PDB file of C-alpha atoms (C1' of nucleotides) in Angstrom:
ATOM      1  CA  MET M  18      22.397  -3.398  16.472  1.00  0.00           C
ATOM      2  CA  ILE M  19      19.630  -4.880  14.448  1.00  0.00           C
ATOM      3  CA  PHE M  20      17.664  -2.921  11.844  1.00  0.00           C
ATOM      4  CA  ASP M  21      15.036  -4.396   9.618  1.00  0.00           C
ATOM      5  CA  LEU M  22      14.840  -1.809   6.959  1.00  0.00           C
ATOM      6  CA  ASP M  23      12.237  -2.069   4.196  1.00  0.00           C
ATOM      7  CA  LEU M  24      13.941  -0.836   1.076  1.00  0.00           C
ATOM      8  CA  ARG M  25      10.748  -0.992  -0.854  1.00  0.00           C
ATOM      9  CA  SER M  26       8.735   1.189   1.581  1.00  0.00           C
ATOM     10  CA  ARG M  27       7.400   4.577   0.573  1.00  0.00           C
ATOM     11  CA  ASP M  28       9.131   5.774   3.742  1.00  0.00           C
ATOM     12  CA  PRO M  29      12.690   6.865   2.854  1.00  0.00           C
ATOM     13  CA  ILE M  30      15.453   4.807   4.366  1.00  0.00           C
ATOM     14  CA  TYR M  31      16.846   7.750   6.342  1.00  0.00           C
ATOM     15  CA  GLN M  32      13.415   8.283   7.783  1.00  0.00           C
ATOM     16  CA  GLN M  33      13.227   4.708   8.937  1.00  0.00           C
ATOM     17  CA  LEU M  34      16.596   5.036  10.522  1.00  0.00           C
ATOM     18  CA  VAL M  35      15.476   8.220  12.339  1.00  0.00           C
ATOM     19  CA  ASP M  36      12.408   6.364  13.688  1.00  0.00           C
ATOM     20  CA  LYS M  37      14.366   3.348  14.728  1.00  0.00           C
ATOM     21  CA  PHE M  38      16.896   5.333  16.657  1.00  0.00           C
ATOM     22  CA  LYS M  39      14.224   7.448  18.219  1.00  0.00           C
ATOM     23  CA  GLU M  40      12.588   4.285  19.496  1.00  0.00           C
ATOM     24  CA  LEU M  41      15.820   2.947  20.827  1.00  0.00           C
ATOM     25  CA  ILE M  42      16.560   6.202  22.620  1.00  0.00           C
ATOM     26  CA  ILE M  43      13.066   6.780  23.940  1.00  0.00           C
ATOM     27  CA  SER M  44      12.874   3.214  25.302  1.00  0.00           C
ATOM     28  CA  ASN M  45      16.287   3.720  26.801  1.00  0.00           C
ATOM     29  CA  ILE M  46      17.876   0.859  25.034  1.00  0.00           C
ATOM     30  CA  LEU M  47      20.422   3.346  23.842  1.00  0.00           C
ATOM     31  CA  LYS M  48      21.508   5.225  26.932  1.00  0.00           C
ATOM     32  CA  GLN M  49      22.715   8.782  27.515  1.00  0.00           C
ATOM     33  CA  ASP M  50      26.100   9.498  25.863  1.00  0.00           C
ATOM     34  CA  GLU M  51      26.166   6.013  24.307  1.00  0.00           C
ATOM     35  CA  GLN M  52      27.946   6.041  21.070  1.00  0.00           C
ATOM     36  CA  LEU M  53      26.157   5.270  17.874  1.00  0.00           C
ATOM     37  CA  PRO M  54      27.707   3.175  15.158  1.00  0.00           C
ATOM     38  CA  SER M  55      29.807   5.293  12.833  1.00  0.00           C
ATOM     39  CA  VAL M  56      28.396   6.510   9.602  1.00  0.00           C
ATOM     40  CA  ARG M  57      30.650   4.279   7.550  1.00  0.00           C
ATOM     41  CA  VAL M  58      30.346   1.150   9.713  1.00  0.00           C
ATOM     42  CA  LEU M  59      26.557   1.334   9.785  1.00  0.00           C
ATOM     43  CA  ALA M  60      26.431   2.001   6.075  1.00  0.00           C
ATOM     44  CA  GLN M  61      28.516  -1.107   5.502  1.00  0.00           C
ATOM     45  CA  GLN M  62      26.418  -3.317   7.817  1.00  0.00           C
ATOM     46  CA  LEU M  63      23.229  -2.261   6.161  1.00  0.00           C
ATOM     47  CA  THR M  64      24.749  -2.191   2.650  1.00  0.00           C
ATOM     48  CA  ILE M  65      23.462   1.345   2.051  1.00  0.00           C
ATOM     49  CA  ASN M  66      25.161   4.571   1.231  1.00  0.00           C
ATOM     50  CA  PRO M  67      26.977   6.449   4.005  1.00  0.00           C
ATOM     51  CA  ASN M  68      25.288   9.602   2.903  1.00  0.00           C
ATOM     52  CA  THR M  69      21.947   8.140   3.839  1.00  0.00           C
ATOM     53  CA  ILE M  70      23.186   7.374   7.327  1.00  0.00           C
ATOM     54  CA  GLN M  71      24.566  10.886   7.473  1.00  0.00           C
ATOM     55  CA  LYS M  72      21.255  12.347   6.596  1.00  0.00           C
ATOM     56  CA  ALA M  73      19.532  10.302   9.373  1.00  0.00           C
ATOM     57  CA  TYR M  74      22.070  11.377  11.864  1.00  0.00           C
ATOM     58  CA  ARG M  75      21.763  15.026  10.844  1.00  0.00           C
ATOM     59  CA  GLU M  76      18.036  14.737  11.303  1.00  0.00           C
ATOM     60  CA  LEU M  77      18.380  13.170  14.681  1.00  0.00           C
ATOM     61  CA  GLU M  78      20.801  15.772  15.747  1.00  0.00           C
ATOM     62  CA  SER M  79      18.475  18.695  14.652  1.00  0.00           C
ATOM     63  CA  GLN M  80      15.713  17.084  16.671  1.00  0.00           C
ATOM     64  CA  GLY M  81      17.907  16.886  19.669  1.00  0.00           C
ATOM     65  CA  TYR M  82      18.145  13.169  20.017  1.00  0.00           C
ATOM     66  CA  ILE M  83      21.849  12.834  19.429  1.00  0.00           C
ATOM     67  CA  TYR M  84      24.937  15.046  19.201  1.00  0.00           C
ATOM     68  CA  SER M  85      27.812  14.557  16.922  1.00  0.00           C
ATOM     69  CA  VAL M  86      31.434  15.513  17.379  1.00  0.00           C
ATOM     70  CA  LYS M  87      33.872  15.691  14.512  1.00  0.00           C
ATOM     71  CA  GLY M  88      36.546  13.041  14.852  1.00  0.00           C
ATOM     72  CA  LYS M  89      34.824  11.263  17.792  1.00  0.00           C
ATOM     73  CA  GLY M  90      31.415  10.091  16.793  1.00  0.00           C
ATOM     74  CA  SER M  91      27.695  10.521  17.438  1.00  0.00           C
ATOM     75  CA  PHE M  92      26.220  10.042  20.790  1.00  0.00           C
ATOM     76  CA  VAL M  93      22.816   9.786  22.489  1.00  0.00           C
ATOM     77  CA  ASP M  94      21.465  13.032  23.952  1.00  0.00           C
ATOM     78  CA  ALA M  95      18.457  12.202  26.084  1.00  0.00           C
ATOM     79  CA  THR M  96      18.650  15.423  28.005  1.00  0.00           C
ATOM     80  CA  ALA M  97      16.740  18.601  27.860  1.00  0.00           C
ATOM     81  CA  GLN M  98      13.945  17.091  25.747  1.00  0.00           C
ATOM     82  CA  VAL M  99      11.481  19.124  27.686  1.00  0.00           C
ATOM     83  CA  GLU M 100      12.727  22.199  25.977  1.00  0.00           C
ATOM     84  CA  ASN M 101      11.532  21.017  22.593  1.00  0.00           C
ATOM     85  CA  ARG M 102       8.239  22.922  22.666  1.00  0.00           C
ATOM     86  CA  ALA M 103       7.753  23.162  18.912  1.00  0.00           C
ATOM     87  CA  ALA M 104       8.189  19.392  18.458  1.00  0.00           C
ATOM     88  CA  LEU M 105       5.750  18.729  21.218  1.00  0.00           C
ATOM     89  CA  LYS M 106       3.065  20.970  19.686  1.00  0.00           C
ATOM     90  CA  GLU M 107       3.451  19.141  16.371  1.00  0.00           C
ATOM     91  CA  ILE M 108       3.082  15.763  18.016  1.00  0.00           C
ATOM     92  CA  GLU M 109       0.025  16.905  19.996  1.00  0.00           C
ATOM     93  CA  GLY M 110      -1.556  17.880  16.734  1.00  0.00           C
ATOM     94  CA  GLU M 111      -0.845  14.473  15.149  1.00  0.00           C
ATOM     95  CA  LEU M 112      -2.073  12.787  18.209  1.00  0.00           C
ATOM     96  CA  MET M 113      -5.404  14.688  18.068  1.00  0.00           C
ATOM     97  CA  LYS M 114      -5.864  13.756  14.426  1.00  0.00           C
ATOM     98  CA  LEU M 115      -5.191  10.041  14.963  1.00  0.00           C
ATOM     99  CA  MET M 116      -7.340   9.912  18.118  1.00  0.00           C
ATOM    100  CA  LYS M 117     -10.292  11.363  16.238  1.00  0.00           C
ATOM    101  CA  GLU M 118      -9.787   8.918  13.473  1.00  0.00           C
ATOM    102  CA  ALA M 119      -9.513   6.053  15.904  1.00  0.00           C
ATOM    103  CA  MET M 120     -12.737   7.093  17.555  1.00  0.00           C
ATOM    104  CA  PHE M 121     -14.439   7.371  14.227  1.00  0.00           C
ATOM    105  CA  LEU M 122     -13.330   3.793  13.525  1.00  0.00           C
ATOM    106  CA  GLY M 123     -14.869   2.510  16.748  1.00  0.00           C
ATOM    107  CA  LEU M 124     -12.552   3.096  19.636  1.00  0.00           C
ATOM    108  CA  ASP M 125     -13.872   4.952  22.567  1.00  0.00           C
ATOM    109  CA  LYS M 126     -12.275   7.096  25.309  1.00  0.00           C
ATOM    110  CA  SER M 127     -11.525   4.203  27.576  1.00  0.00           C
ATOM    111  CA  ASP M 128      -9.862   2.302  24.811  1.00  0.00           C
ATOM    112  CA  LEU M 129      -7.530   5.223  24.123  1.00  0.00           C
ATOM    113  CA  LYS M 130      -6.799   5.767  27.772  1.00  0.00           C
ATOM    114  CA  LYS M 131      -5.755   2.092  27.959  1.00  0.00           C
ATOM    115  CA  LEU M 132      -3.357   2.787  25.126  1.00  0.00           C
ATOM    116  CA  VAL M 133      -1.931   5.681  27.133  1.00  0.00           C
ATOM    117  CA  ASP M 134      -1.234   3.402  30.087  1.00  0.00           C
ATOM    118  CA  GLN M 135       0.309   0.814  27.826  1.00  0.00           C
ATOM    119  CA  ALA M 136       2.571   3.389  26.168  1.00  0.00           C
ATOM    120  CA  LYS M 137       3.677   4.488  29.617  1.00  0.00           C
ATOM    121  CA  GLU M 138       4.508   0.990  30.586  1.00  0.00           C
ATOM    122  CA  GLU M 139       6.447   0.151  27.427  1.00  0.00           C
ATOM    123  CA  SER M 140       8.527   3.270  27.557  1.00  0.00           C
ATOM    124  CA  GLY M 141       9.606   5.432  30.372  1.00  0.00           C
ATOM    125  CA  GLY M 142       7.238   3.780  32.802  1.00  0.00           C
ATOM    126  CA  GLY M 143       9.442   0.859  33.493  1.00  0.00           C
ATOM    127  CA  ILE M 144      12.835   2.412  32.872  1.00  0.00           C
ATOM    128  CA  ALA M 145      13.126   6.101  33.496  1.00  0.00           C
ATOM    129  CA  ASN M 146      11.667   5.661  37.024  1.00  0.00           C
ATOM    130  CA  ASP M 147      14.072   3.101  38.387  1.00  0.00           C
TER     131      ASP M 147
ATOM    132  CA  MET V   5     -15.705  24.085   0.410  1.00  0.00           C
ATOM    133  CA  ILE V   6     -12.436  25.663   1.574  1.00  0.00           C
ATOM    134  CA  PHE V   7      -9.090  23.916   1.281  1.00  0.00           C
ATOM    135  CA  ASP V   8      -5.778  25.449   2.275  1.00  0.00           C
ATOM    136  CA  LEU V   9      -3.430  23.286   0.278  1.00  0.00           C
ATOM    137  CA  ASP V  10       0.307  23.639   0.697  1.00  0.00           C
ATOM    138  CA  LEU V  11       1.714  22.985  -2.735  1.00  0.00           C
ATOM    139  CA  ARG V  12       5.262  23.117  -1.378  1.00  0.00           C
ATOM    140  CA  SER V  13       4.680  20.528   1.334  1.00  0.00           C
ATOM    141  CA  ARG V  14       6.557  17.260   1.318  1.00  0.00           C
ATOM    142  CA  ASP V  15       3.125  15.765   1.715  1.00  0.00           C
ATOM    143  CA  PRO V  16       1.565  15.011  -1.713  1.00  0.00           C
ATOM    144  CA  ILE V  17      -1.424  17.078  -2.666  1.00  0.00           C
ATOM    145  CA  TYR V  18      -3.621  14.073  -2.982  1.00  0.00           C
ATOM    146  CA  GLN V  19      -2.618  13.003   0.543  1.00  0.00           C
ATOM    147  CA  GLN V  20      -3.514  16.446   1.901  1.00  0.00           C
ATOM    148  CA  LEU V  21      -6.892  16.177   0.227  1.00  0.00           C
ATOM    149  CA  VAL V  22      -7.432  12.716   1.726  1.00  0.00           C
ATOM    150  CA  ASP V  23      -6.693  14.150   5.191  1.00  0.00           C
ATOM    151  CA  LYS V  24      -8.930  17.133   4.757  1.00  0.00           C
ATOM    152  CA  PHE V  25     -11.876  15.033   3.676  1.00  0.00           C
ATOM    153  CA  LYS V  26     -11.369  12.578   6.440  1.00  0.00           C
ATOM    154  CA  GLU V  27     -11.471  15.403   8.837  1.00  0.00           C
ATOM    155  CA  LEU V  28     -14.618  16.813   7.387  1.00  0.00           C
ATOM    156  CA  ILE V  29     -16.239  13.339   7.443  1.00  0.00           C
ATOM    157  CA  ILE V  30     -15.111  12.439  10.904  1.00  0.00           C
ATOM    158  CA  SER V  31     -16.243  15.673  12.403  1.00  0.00           C
ATOM    159  CA  ASN V  32     -19.558  15.192  10.615  1.00  0.00           C
ATOM    160  CA  ILE V  33     -19.330  18.436   8.713  1.00  0.00           C
ATOM    161  CA  LEU V  34     -19.841  16.354   5.623  1.00  0.00           C
ATOM    162  CA  LYS V  35     -22.812  14.118   6.396  1.00  0.00           C
ATOM    163  CA  GLN V  36     -23.760  10.695   5.287  1.00  0.00           C
ATOM    164  CA  ASP V  37     -24.515  10.338   1.600  1.00  0.00           C
ATOM    165  CA  GLU V  38     -23.678  14.039   0.997  1.00  0.00           C
ATOM    166  CA  GLN V  39     -22.240  14.573  -2.377  1.00  0.00           C
ATOM    167  CA  LEU V  40     -18.634  15.593  -2.800  1.00  0.00           C
ATOM    168  CA  PRO V  41     -17.607  18.072  -5.365  1.00  0.00           C
ATOM    169  CA  SER V  42     -17.003  16.521  -8.710  1.00  0.00           C
ATOM    170  CA  VAL V  43     -13.504  15.602  -9.757  1.00  0.00           C
ATOM    171  CA  ARG V  44     -13.471  18.251 -12.473  1.00  0.00           C
ATOM    172  CA  VAL V  45     -15.133  21.047 -10.501  1.00  0.00           C
ATOM    173  CA  LEU V  46     -12.855  20.590  -7.498  1.00  0.00           C
ATOM    174  CA  ALA V  47      -9.861  20.476  -9.770  1.00  0.00           C
ATOM    175  CA  GLN V  48     -10.829  23.788 -11.348  1.00  0.00           C
ATOM    176  CA  GLN V  49     -11.474  25.416  -7.991  1.00  0.00           C
ATOM    177  CA  LEU V  50      -8.105  24.360  -6.594  1.00  0.00           C
ATOM    178  CA  THR V  51      -6.351  24.837  -9.924  1.00  0.00           C
ATOM    179  CA  ILE V  52      -4.798  21.407  -9.858  1.00  0.00           C
ATOM    180  CA  ASN V  53      -5.128  18.457 -12.103  1.00  0.00           C
ATOM    181  CA  PRO V  54      -8.288  16.312 -12.082  1.00  0.00           C
ATOM    182  CA  ASN V  55      -6.102  13.223 -11.887  1.00  0.00           C
ATOM    183  CA  THR V  56      -4.819  14.349  -8.477  1.00  0.00           C
ATOM    184  CA  ILE V  57      -8.479  14.693  -7.191  1.00  0.00           C
ATOM    185  CA  GLN V  58      -9.249  11.330  -8.639  1.00  0.00           C
ATOM    186  CA  LYS V  59      -6.276   9.717  -6.915  1.00  0.00           C
ATOM    187  CA  ALA V  60      -7.517  11.262  -3.556  1.00  0.00           C
ATOM    188  CA  TYR V  61     -11.084  10.023  -4.090  1.00  0.00           C
ATOM    189  CA  ARG V  62      -9.884   6.635  -4.973  1.00  0.00           C
ATOM    190  CA  GLU V  63      -7.869   6.549  -1.783  1.00  0.00           C
ATOM    191  CA  LEU V  64     -10.849   7.731   0.334  1.00  0.00           C
ATOM    192  CA  GLU V  65     -12.984   5.022  -1.301  1.00  0.00           C
ATOM    193  CA  SER V  66     -10.508   2.307  -0.643  1.00  0.00           C
ATOM    194  CA  GLN V  67     -10.456   3.370   3.017  1.00  0.00           C
ATOM    195  CA  GLY V  68     -14.214   3.312   3.139  1.00  0.00           C
ATOM    196  CA  TYR V  69     -14.851   7.037   3.717  1.00  0.00           C
ATOM    197  CA  ILE V  70     -16.724   7.665   0.484  1.00  0.00           C
ATOM    198  CA  TYR V  71     -18.282   5.672  -2.261  1.00  0.00           C
ATOM    199  CA  SER V  72     -18.363   6.639  -5.963  1.00  0.00           C
ATOM    200  CA  VAL V  73     -20.913   5.967  -8.588  1.00  0.00           C
ATOM    201  CA  LYS V  74     -20.228   6.400 -12.284  1.00  0.00           C
ATOM    202  CA  GLY V  75     -22.227   9.073 -13.826  1.00  0.00           C
ATOM    203  CA  LYS V  76     -23.583  10.215 -10.539  1.00  0.00           C
ATOM    204  CA  GLY V  77     -20.800  11.294  -8.221  1.00  0.00           C
ATOM    205  CA  SER V  78     -18.905  10.601  -5.012  1.00  0.00           C
ATOM    206  CA  PHE V  79     -20.720  10.489  -1.650  1.00  0.00           C
ATOM    207  CA  VAL V  80     -19.869  10.315   2.004  1.00  0.00           C
ATOM    208  CA  ASP V  81     -19.960   6.803   3.474  1.00  0.00           C
ATOM    209  CA  ALA V  82     -19.772   7.051   7.277  1.00  0.00           C
ATOM    210  CA  THR V  83     -21.272   3.725   7.866  1.00  0.00           C
ATOM    211  CA  ALA V  84     -19.616   0.428   8.753  1.00  0.00           C
ATOM    212  CA  GLN V  85     -16.385   2.010   9.833  1.00  0.00           C
ATOM    213  CA  VAL V  86     -16.157  -0.419  12.654  1.00  0.00           C
ATOM    214  CA  GLU V  87     -15.405  -3.205  10.222  1.00  0.00           C
ATOM    215  CA  ASN V  88     -12.154  -1.631   9.281  1.00  0.00           C
ATOM    216  CA  ARG V  89     -10.044  -3.676  11.628  1.00  0.00           C
ATOM    217  CA  ALA V  90      -6.774  -3.493   9.655  1.00  0.00           C
ATOM    218  CA  ALA V  91      -6.864   0.350   9.561  1.00  0.00           C
ATOM    219  CA  LEU V  92      -7.565   0.406  13.316  1.00  0.00           C
ATOM    220  CA  LYS V  93      -4.603  -1.773  14.075  1.00  0.00           C
ATOM    221  CA  GLU V  94      -2.353   0.513  12.064  1.00  0.00           C
ATOM    222  CA  ILE V  95      -3.620   3.591  13.797  1.00  0.00           C
ATOM    223  CA  GLU V  96      -3.189   1.998  17.194  1.00  0.00           C
ATOM    224  CA  GLY V  97       0.442   1.350  16.300  1.00  0.00           C
ATOM    225  CA  GLU V  98       1.009   4.953  15.205  1.00  0.00           C
ATOM    226  CA  LEU V  99      -0.651   6.232  18.373  1.00  0.00           C
ATOM    227  CA  MET V 100       1.578   4.127  20.530  1.00  0.00           C
ATOM    228  CA  LYS V 101       4.605   5.464  18.785  1.00  0.00           C
ATOM    229  CA  LEU V 102       3.506   9.060  19.027  1.00  0.00           C
ATOM    230  CA  MET V 103       2.468   8.659  22.669  1.00  0.00           C
ATOM    231  CA  LYS V 104       5.793   7.267  23.677  1.00  0.00           C
ATOM    232  CA  GLU V 105       7.550  10.172  21.926  1.00  0.00           C
ATOM    233  CA  ALA V 106       5.258  12.679  23.579  1.00  0.00           C
ATOM    234  CA  MET V 107       6.094  11.227  26.971  1.00  0.00           C
ATOM    235  CA  PHE V 108       9.747  11.312  26.183  1.00  0.00           C
ATOM    236  CA  LEU V 109       9.363  14.961  25.354  1.00  0.00           C
ATOM    237  CA  GLY V 110       7.822  15.735  28.704  1.00  0.00           C
ATOM    238  CA  LEU V 111       4.097  14.902  28.663  1.00  0.00           C
ATOM    239  CA  ASP V 112       2.683  12.499  31.233  1.00  0.00           C
ATOM    240  CA  LYS V 113      -0.250  10.161  31.310  1.00  0.00           C
ATOM    241  CA  SER V 114      -2.681  12.737  32.628  1.00  0.00           C
ATOM    242  CA  ASP V 115      -1.640  15.165  29.823  1.00  0.00           C
ATOM    243  CA  LEU V 116      -2.366  12.528  27.220  1.00  0.00           C
ATOM    244  CA  LYS V 117      -5.712  11.563  28.814  1.00  0.00           C
ATOM    245  CA  LYS V 118      -6.711  15.196  28.587  1.00  0.00           C
ATOM    246  CA  LEU V 119      -5.961  15.032  24.890  1.00  0.00           C
ATOM    247  CA  VAL V 120      -8.171  11.992  24.639  1.00  0.00           C
ATOM    248  CA  ASP V 121     -11.071  13.898  26.196  1.00  0.00           C
ATOM    249  CA  GLN V 122     -10.362  16.878  23.976  1.00  0.00           C
ATOM    250  CA  ALA V 123     -10.390  14.769  20.861  1.00  0.00           C
ATOM    251  CA  LYS V 124     -13.719  13.242  21.970  1.00  0.00           C
ATOM    252  CA  GLU V 125     -15.269  16.666  22.403  1.00  0.00           C
ATOM    253  CA  GLU V 126     -14.052  17.998  19.078  1.00  0.00           C
ATOM    254  CA  SER V 127     -15.271  15.104  17.043  1.00  0.00           C
ATOM    255  CA  GLY V 128     -17.964  12.567  17.835  1.00  0.00           C
ATOM    256  CA  GLY V 129     -18.508  13.823  21.293  1.00  0.00           C
ATOM    257  CA  GLY V 130     -20.739  16.729  20.394  1.00  0.00           C
ATOM    258  CA  ILE V 131     -22.235  15.443  17.239  1.00  0.00           C
ATOM    259  CA  ALA V 132     -22.586  11.688  16.970  1.00  0.00           C
ATOM    260  CA  ASN V 133     -24.363  11.479  20.254  1.00  0.00           C
ATOM    261  CA  ASP V 134     -27.130  13.968  19.666  1.00  0.00           C
TER     262      ASP V 134
ATOM    263  C1'  DC R  29     -28.682  14.456 -27.673  1.00  0.00           C
ATOM    264  C1'  DA R  30     -26.229  17.560 -24.411  1.00  0.00           C
ATOM    265  C1'  DA R  31     -24.047  18.074 -20.176  1.00  0.00           C
ATOM    266  C1'  DC R  32     -22.794  16.238 -16.458  1.00  0.00           C
ATOM    267  C1'  DT R  33     -20.625  12.368 -13.530  1.00  0.00           C
ATOM    268  C1'  DG R  34     -16.531   8.742 -12.437  1.00  0.00           C
ATOM    269  C1'  DT R  35     -12.812   5.949 -14.572  1.00  0.00           C
ATOM    270  C1'  DA R  36      -8.700   4.615 -17.370  1.00  0.00           C
ATOM    271  C1'  DC R  37      -4.688   5.199 -19.984  1.00  0.00           C
ATOM    272  C1'  DT R  38      -0.350   7.121 -21.850  1.00  0.00           C
ATOM    273  C1'  DA R  39       3.269  10.519 -21.935  1.00  0.00           C
ATOM    274  C1'  DA R  40       5.972  14.398 -20.197  1.00  0.00           C
ATOM    275  C1'  DT R  41       7.770  17.048 -16.362  1.00  0.00           C
ATOM    276  C1'  DA R  42       9.611  18.106 -11.704  1.00  0.00           C
ATOM    277  C1'  DA R  43      11.123  16.909  -7.269  1.00  0.00           C
ATOM    278  C1'  DG R  44      13.367  14.184  -4.122  1.00  0.00           C
ATOM    279  C1'  DA R  45      15.642   9.888  -2.314  1.00  0.00           C
ATOM    280  C1'  DC R  46      19.506   7.325  -2.980  1.00  0.00           C
ATOM    281  C1'  DT R  47      24.007   6.121  -4.777  1.00  0.00           C
ATOM    282  C1'  DA R  48      28.739   7.075  -5.929  1.00  0.00           C
ATOM    283  C1'  DA R  49      33.098   9.202  -5.575  1.00  0.00           C
ATOM    284  C1'  DT R  50      35.893  12.361  -3.544  1.00  0.00           C
ATOM    285  C1'  DA R  51      37.633  15.559  -0.264  1.00  0.00           C
ATOM    286  C1'  DC R  52      38.415  18.084   4.044  1.00  0.00           C
ATOM    287  C1'  DG R  53      39.072  18.494   9.067  1.00  0.00           C
ATOM    288  C1'  DG R  54      39.333  16.702  13.861  1.00  0.00           C
ATOM    289  C1'  DT R  55      40.603  12.765  17.237  1.00  0.00           C
ATOM    290  C1'  DT R  56      43.181   9.011  18.963  1.00  0.00           C
ATOM    291  C1'  DA R  57      46.676   5.526  19.563  1.00  0.00           C
ATOM    292  C1'  DT R  58      50.893   3.708  18.228  1.00  0.00           C
TER     293       DT R  58
ATOM    294  C1'  DA Y   8      53.796  12.267  13.103  1.00  0.00           C
ATOM    295  C1'  DT Y   9      51.391   9.049  10.890  1.00  0.00           C
ATOM    296  C1'  DA Y  10      47.932   5.656  10.342  1.00  0.00           C
ATOM    297  C1'  DA Y  11      43.223   4.702  11.272  1.00  0.00           C
ATOM    298  C1'  DC Y  12      39.475   6.055  12.764  1.00  0.00           C
ATOM    299  C1'  DC Y  13      35.530   9.732  13.262  1.00  0.00           C
ATOM    300  C1'  DG Y  14      31.896  13.459  11.160  1.00  0.00           C
ATOM    301  C1'  DT Y  15      31.074  16.723   7.384  1.00  0.00           C
ATOM    302  C1'  DA Y  16      30.595  18.653   2.647  1.00  0.00           C
ATOM    303  C1'  DT Y  17      30.056  18.679  -2.276  1.00  0.00           C
ATOM    304  C1'  DT Y  18      29.057  17.297  -6.875  1.00  0.00           C
ATOM    305  C1'  DA Y  19      26.956  14.367 -10.160  1.00  0.00           C
ATOM    306  C1'  DG Y  20      23.982  10.594 -11.829  1.00  0.00           C
ATOM    307  C1'  DT Y  21      20.162   7.319 -11.349  1.00  0.00           C
ATOM    308  C1'  DC Y  22      15.638   6.080 -10.004  1.00  0.00           C
ATOM    309  C1'  DT Y  23      11.177   6.643  -8.196  1.00  0.00           C
ATOM    310  C1'  DT Y  24       7.059   9.114  -7.625  1.00  0.00           C
ATOM    311  C1'  DA Y  25       3.894  13.080  -7.617  1.00  0.00           C
ATOM    312  C1'  DT Y  26       1.840  15.937 -10.723  1.00  0.00           C
ATOM    313  C1'  DT Y  27       0.421  17.660 -15.073  1.00  0.00           C
ATOM    314  C1'  DA Y  28      -1.598  17.155 -19.660  1.00  0.00           C
ATOM    315  C1'  DG Y  29      -4.479  15.321 -23.021  1.00  0.00           C
ATOM    316  C1'  DT Y  30      -7.593  12.043 -24.490  1.00  0.00           C
ATOM    317  C1'  DA Y  31     -10.996   8.594 -24.287  1.00  0.00           C
ATOM    318  C1'  DC Y  32     -14.680   5.555 -22.568  1.00  0.00           C
ATOM    319  C1'  DA Y  33     -18.867   4.488 -19.682  1.00  0.00           C
ATOM    320  C1'  DG Y  34     -22.924   5.661 -16.915  1.00  0.00           C
ATOM    321  C1'  DT Y  35     -26.683   9.307 -15.438  1.00  0.00           C
ATOM    322  C1'  DT Y  36     -29.852  12.939 -16.059  1.00  0.00           C
ATOM    323  C1'  DG Y  37     -32.872  16.338 -18.156  1.00  0.00           C
TER     324       DG Y  37
END
DNA sequence: CAACTGTACTAATAAGACTAATACGGTTAT
DNA sequence: ATAACCGTATTAGTCTTATTAGTACAGTTG
């Protein structure tokens, strides 16, 4: 489990952790029901405070990416993502904003559609369908 | 000039202002060389500190969206956006991340490509090409 | 000169991220 | 059952940063 945290970033550490884990789950590197490192172990590995890990895990759980069981651990929950309508709406809004900005900066529709294909290949495209 | 700022947001006010002005410039509601409200006037309208406006304008200038002239004012700079290679690379990265997440949450390629078309229509599509 | 513009600087306040220490409750294997 | 793990909660202190406040300087315009 390798994490390249940037302690000097404006992005909080817990947010970086959330993003990293999301990527690992989305790209299916962490698989369904696979156990995440424990709060204490990961904190020791990264030499940061356990509370920070806990905050990241709590966030991941509230977003439906993992589930935690007292006494057992935290595990990947890659099911039922489709039900997360609110999150999807938010992401669509962000996507629209970024796409408009990208177009303003010189990209055109075909460039963006290539990005779509690329995103598909790099994530579910090669993994979820096998 | 209407701004619906969320003072309680985790996003800083100056960042919200940057986003708003970007949107207005990208959608061509604010046109080339059009003057932006002065730092002091806008601060008074929004009942926030002039320094916050200044910070937003400085950011917009560093990103190439406006230019400021001492004694005269701040103006829209919608030219030469294509040269901003670094910004474009960053945006592409963010787009990839969001697209992957959107797919994980249930969207497919065609959904995303529809978003691309929609973004085109709502921004440059209907304005830059007339 | 007066009234406007952007810009710069310093200090004070408020909020939030992070650390630290501690404690509680559930699980699992010996 | 008891030790060694797990997640969870709470409180307090530190540090950073956004924001405010006040002041000052420099250029433009009538």
